[in-house]
Short mmCIF file of C-alpha atoms in Angstrom, two decimals:
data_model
loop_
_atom_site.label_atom_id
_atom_site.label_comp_id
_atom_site.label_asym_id
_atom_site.label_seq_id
_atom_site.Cartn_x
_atom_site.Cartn_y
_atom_site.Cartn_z
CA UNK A 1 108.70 66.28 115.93
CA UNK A 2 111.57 68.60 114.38
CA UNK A 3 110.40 67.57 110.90
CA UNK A 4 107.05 68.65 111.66
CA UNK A 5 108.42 71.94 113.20
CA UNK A 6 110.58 72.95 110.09
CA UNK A 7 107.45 71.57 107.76
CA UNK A 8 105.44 74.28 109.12
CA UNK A 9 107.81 76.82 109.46
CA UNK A 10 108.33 76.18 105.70
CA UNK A 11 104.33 75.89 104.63
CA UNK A 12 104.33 79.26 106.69
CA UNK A 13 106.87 80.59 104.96
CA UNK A 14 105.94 79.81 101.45
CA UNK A 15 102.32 81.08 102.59
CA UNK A 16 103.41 84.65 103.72
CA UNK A 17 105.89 84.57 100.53
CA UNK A 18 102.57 83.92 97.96
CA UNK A 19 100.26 86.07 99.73
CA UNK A 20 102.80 88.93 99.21
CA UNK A 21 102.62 88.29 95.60
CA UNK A 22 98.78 88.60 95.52
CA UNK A 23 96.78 91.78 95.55
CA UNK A 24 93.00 90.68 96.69
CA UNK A 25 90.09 92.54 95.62
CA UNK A 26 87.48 92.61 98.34
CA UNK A 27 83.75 93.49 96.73
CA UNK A 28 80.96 94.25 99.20
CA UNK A 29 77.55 93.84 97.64
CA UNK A 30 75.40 96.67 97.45
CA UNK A 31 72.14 95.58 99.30
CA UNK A 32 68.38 97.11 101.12
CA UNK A 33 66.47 95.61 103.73
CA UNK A 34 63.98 92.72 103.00
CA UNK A 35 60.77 94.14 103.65
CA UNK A 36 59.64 92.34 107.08
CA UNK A 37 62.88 93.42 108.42
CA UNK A 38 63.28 97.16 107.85
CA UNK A 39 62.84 98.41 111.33
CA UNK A 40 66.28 96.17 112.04
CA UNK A 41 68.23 96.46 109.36
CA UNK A 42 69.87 100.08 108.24
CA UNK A 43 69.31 102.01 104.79
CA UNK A 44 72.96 102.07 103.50
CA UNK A 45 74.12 104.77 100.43
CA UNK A 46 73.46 103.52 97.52
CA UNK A 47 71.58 100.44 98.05
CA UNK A 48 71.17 97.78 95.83
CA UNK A 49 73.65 99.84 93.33
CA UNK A 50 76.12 100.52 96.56
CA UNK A 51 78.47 98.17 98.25
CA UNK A 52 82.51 98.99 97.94
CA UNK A 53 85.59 97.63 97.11
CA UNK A 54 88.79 97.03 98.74
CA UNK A 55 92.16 95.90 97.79
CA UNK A 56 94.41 93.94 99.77
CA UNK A 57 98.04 93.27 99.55
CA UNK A 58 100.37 91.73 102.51
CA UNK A 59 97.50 91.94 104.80
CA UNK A 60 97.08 96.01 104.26
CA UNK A 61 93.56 96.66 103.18
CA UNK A 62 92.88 99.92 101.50
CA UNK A 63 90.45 101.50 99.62
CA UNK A 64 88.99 105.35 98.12
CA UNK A 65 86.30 106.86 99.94
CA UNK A 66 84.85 110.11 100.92
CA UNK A 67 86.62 112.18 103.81
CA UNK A 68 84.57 112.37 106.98
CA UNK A 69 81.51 111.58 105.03
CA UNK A 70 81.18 114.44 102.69
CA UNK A 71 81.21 114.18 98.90
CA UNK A 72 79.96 116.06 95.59
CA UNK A 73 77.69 115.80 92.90
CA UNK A 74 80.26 116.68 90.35
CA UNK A 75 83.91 116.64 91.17
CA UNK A 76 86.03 119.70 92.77
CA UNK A 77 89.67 120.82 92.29
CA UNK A 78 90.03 122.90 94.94
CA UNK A 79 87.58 121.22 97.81
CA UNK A 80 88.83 117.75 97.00
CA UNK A 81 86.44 115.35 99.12
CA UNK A 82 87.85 112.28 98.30
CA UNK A 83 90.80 110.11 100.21
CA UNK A 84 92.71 106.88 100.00
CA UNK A 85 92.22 105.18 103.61
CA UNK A 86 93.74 101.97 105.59
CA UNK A 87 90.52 100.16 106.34
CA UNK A 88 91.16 99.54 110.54
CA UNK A 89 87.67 97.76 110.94
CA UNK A 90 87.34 94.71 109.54
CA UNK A 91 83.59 94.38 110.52
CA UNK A 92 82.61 93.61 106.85
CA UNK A 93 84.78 91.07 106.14
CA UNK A 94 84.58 87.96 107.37
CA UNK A 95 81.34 84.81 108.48
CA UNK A 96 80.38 86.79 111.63
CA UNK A 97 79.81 89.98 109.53
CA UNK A 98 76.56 88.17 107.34
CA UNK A 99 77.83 90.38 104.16
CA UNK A 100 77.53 89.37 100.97
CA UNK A 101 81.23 89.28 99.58
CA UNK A 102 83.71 88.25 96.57
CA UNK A 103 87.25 88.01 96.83
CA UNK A 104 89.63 87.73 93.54
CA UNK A 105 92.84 87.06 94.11
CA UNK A 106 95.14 88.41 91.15
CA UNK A 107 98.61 87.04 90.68
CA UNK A 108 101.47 89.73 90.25
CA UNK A 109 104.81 89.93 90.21
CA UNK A 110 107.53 92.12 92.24
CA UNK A 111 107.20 94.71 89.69
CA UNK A 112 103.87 95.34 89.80
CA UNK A 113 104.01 94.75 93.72
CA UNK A 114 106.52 97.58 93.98
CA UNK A 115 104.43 100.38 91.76
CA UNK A 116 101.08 99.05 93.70
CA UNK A 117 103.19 100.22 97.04
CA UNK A 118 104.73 103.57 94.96
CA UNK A 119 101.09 104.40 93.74
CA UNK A 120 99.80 103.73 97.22
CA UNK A 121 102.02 106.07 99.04
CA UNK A 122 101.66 109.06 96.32
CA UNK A 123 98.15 108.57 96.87
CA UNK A 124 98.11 108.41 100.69
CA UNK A 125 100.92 111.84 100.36
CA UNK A 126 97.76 113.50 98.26
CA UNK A 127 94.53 112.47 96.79
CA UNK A 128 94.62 113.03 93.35
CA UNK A 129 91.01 113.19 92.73
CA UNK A 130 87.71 114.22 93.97
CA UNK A 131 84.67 111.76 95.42
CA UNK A 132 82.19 112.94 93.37
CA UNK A 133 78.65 110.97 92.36
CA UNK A 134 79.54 111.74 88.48
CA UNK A 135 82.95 111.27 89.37
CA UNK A 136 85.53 109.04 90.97
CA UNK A 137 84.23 106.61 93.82
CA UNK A 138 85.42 103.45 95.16
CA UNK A 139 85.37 101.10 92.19
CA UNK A 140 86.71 103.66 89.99
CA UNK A 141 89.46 104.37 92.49
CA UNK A 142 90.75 100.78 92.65
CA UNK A 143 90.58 100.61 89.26
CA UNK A 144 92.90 103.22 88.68
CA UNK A 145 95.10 101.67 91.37
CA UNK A 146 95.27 98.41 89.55
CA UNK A 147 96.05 100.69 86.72
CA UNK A 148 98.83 102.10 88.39
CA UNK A 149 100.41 98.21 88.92
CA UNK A 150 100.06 97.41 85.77
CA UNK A 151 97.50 95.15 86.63
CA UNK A 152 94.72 96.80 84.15
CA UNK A 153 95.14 98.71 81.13
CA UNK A 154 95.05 102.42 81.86
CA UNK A 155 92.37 104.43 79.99
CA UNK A 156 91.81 107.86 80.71
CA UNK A 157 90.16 108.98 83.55
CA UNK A 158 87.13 110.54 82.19
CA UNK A 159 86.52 106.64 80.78
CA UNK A 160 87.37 104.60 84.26
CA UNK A 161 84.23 107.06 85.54
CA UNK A 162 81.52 106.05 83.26
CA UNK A 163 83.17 102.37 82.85
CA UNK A 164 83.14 101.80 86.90
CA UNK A 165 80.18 103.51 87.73
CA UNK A 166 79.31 101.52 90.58
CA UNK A 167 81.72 98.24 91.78
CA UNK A 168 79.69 95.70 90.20
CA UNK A 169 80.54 97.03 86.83
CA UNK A 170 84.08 96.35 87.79
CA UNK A 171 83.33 93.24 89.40
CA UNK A 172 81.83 91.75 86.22
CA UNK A 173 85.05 92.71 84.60
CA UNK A 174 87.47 91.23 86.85
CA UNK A 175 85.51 87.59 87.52
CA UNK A 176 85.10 87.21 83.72
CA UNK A 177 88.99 87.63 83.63
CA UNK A 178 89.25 85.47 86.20
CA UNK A 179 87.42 82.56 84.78
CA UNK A 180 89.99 83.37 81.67
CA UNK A 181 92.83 82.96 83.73
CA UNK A 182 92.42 80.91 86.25
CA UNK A 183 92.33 83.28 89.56
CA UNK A 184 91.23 82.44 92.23
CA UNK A 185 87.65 83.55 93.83
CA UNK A 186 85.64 83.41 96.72
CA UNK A 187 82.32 83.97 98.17
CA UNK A 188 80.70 84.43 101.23
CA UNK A 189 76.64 84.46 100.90
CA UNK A 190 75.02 87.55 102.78
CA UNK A 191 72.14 87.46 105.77
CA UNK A 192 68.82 86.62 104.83
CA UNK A 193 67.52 89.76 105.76
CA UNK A 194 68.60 91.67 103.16
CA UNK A 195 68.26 91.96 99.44
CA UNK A 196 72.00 91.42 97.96
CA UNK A 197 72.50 92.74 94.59
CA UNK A 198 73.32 89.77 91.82
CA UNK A 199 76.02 89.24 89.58
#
């Protein structure tokens, strides 16, 4: 019975340990309502061509999104409406929430680990961009953030906009790099009353 108690203390361990070396990139499909159930199900922005994405690192899920709902066409430097947010509500993640969902999990070291927590509280300390339509959003956002981990390749920010319009053009990116090297993925299938955009 000791065995078994120090076995799992250990397994626990070494699973706390790997997760910390792990950031996870949450994408929420975009999606509309299926036609017979539109009184039921909500319009959400964006649609089909919505959805978000989250990243994830020792169990502290953040992502870019507007602030208190309001956003621009074109980007502002003086009425920034953007902010970097701790996601508290879980309600998308997980079976019981029906989404349609893909998790990569991306390897990295304490190095990058350490400059994903230094970009994370510079950001938090002051958005550095606007949420703006032609602009940064969400995928762009945690693309930059990867960038700041040396996870991605930085390119300037006037090319992360047009590149990561919308998350599944980052999504793409990052399952066709992890079919390349071997990272882990995985799916949860969305309710049948909606429409989920495709890969």
């Amino acid at each position: 019975m000791l065995r078994l108690a120090f076995l799992f203390l250990f397994i626990s361990h070494f699973l706390f340990a790997t997760d910390s070396l792990f950031v996870k990139v949450h994408f929420v499909y975009g999606s509309k309502p299926v036609k017979a159930f539109k009184a039921i199900e909500p319009k959400l922005f964006g649609g089909i061509h919505g959805g978000h994405v989250y990243l994830e690192v020792n169990q502290k899920i953040i992502s870019f999104g507007t602030n208190n709902g309001k956003w621009h066409v074109f980007p502002h430097k003086s009425k920034s409406a953007g902010k970097y947010r701790v996601d508290k509500n879980l309600a998308w993640h997980g079976d019981t929430a029906k989404k349609k969902i893909t998790t990569i999990l991306i390897p990295i070291s304490e190095e990058q680990l350490l400059k994903f927590k230094e970009a994370e509280i510079k950001y938090f300390q002051e958005t550095p961009y606007d949420y703006a339509f032609i602009g940064m959003r969400c995928a762009a956002g945690a693309y930059d953030m990867l960038c700041q981990s040396d996870v991605c390749k930085p390119i300037p920010r006037s090319r992360i906009v047009t590149k990561y319009f919308y998350p599944k053009k980052l999504r793409k990116r990052l399952l066709k790099r992890a079919q390349k090297e071997h990272w882990q993925v995985f799916k949860q299938e969305g309710r049948k009353t909606r429409k989920w955009e495709r890969d």
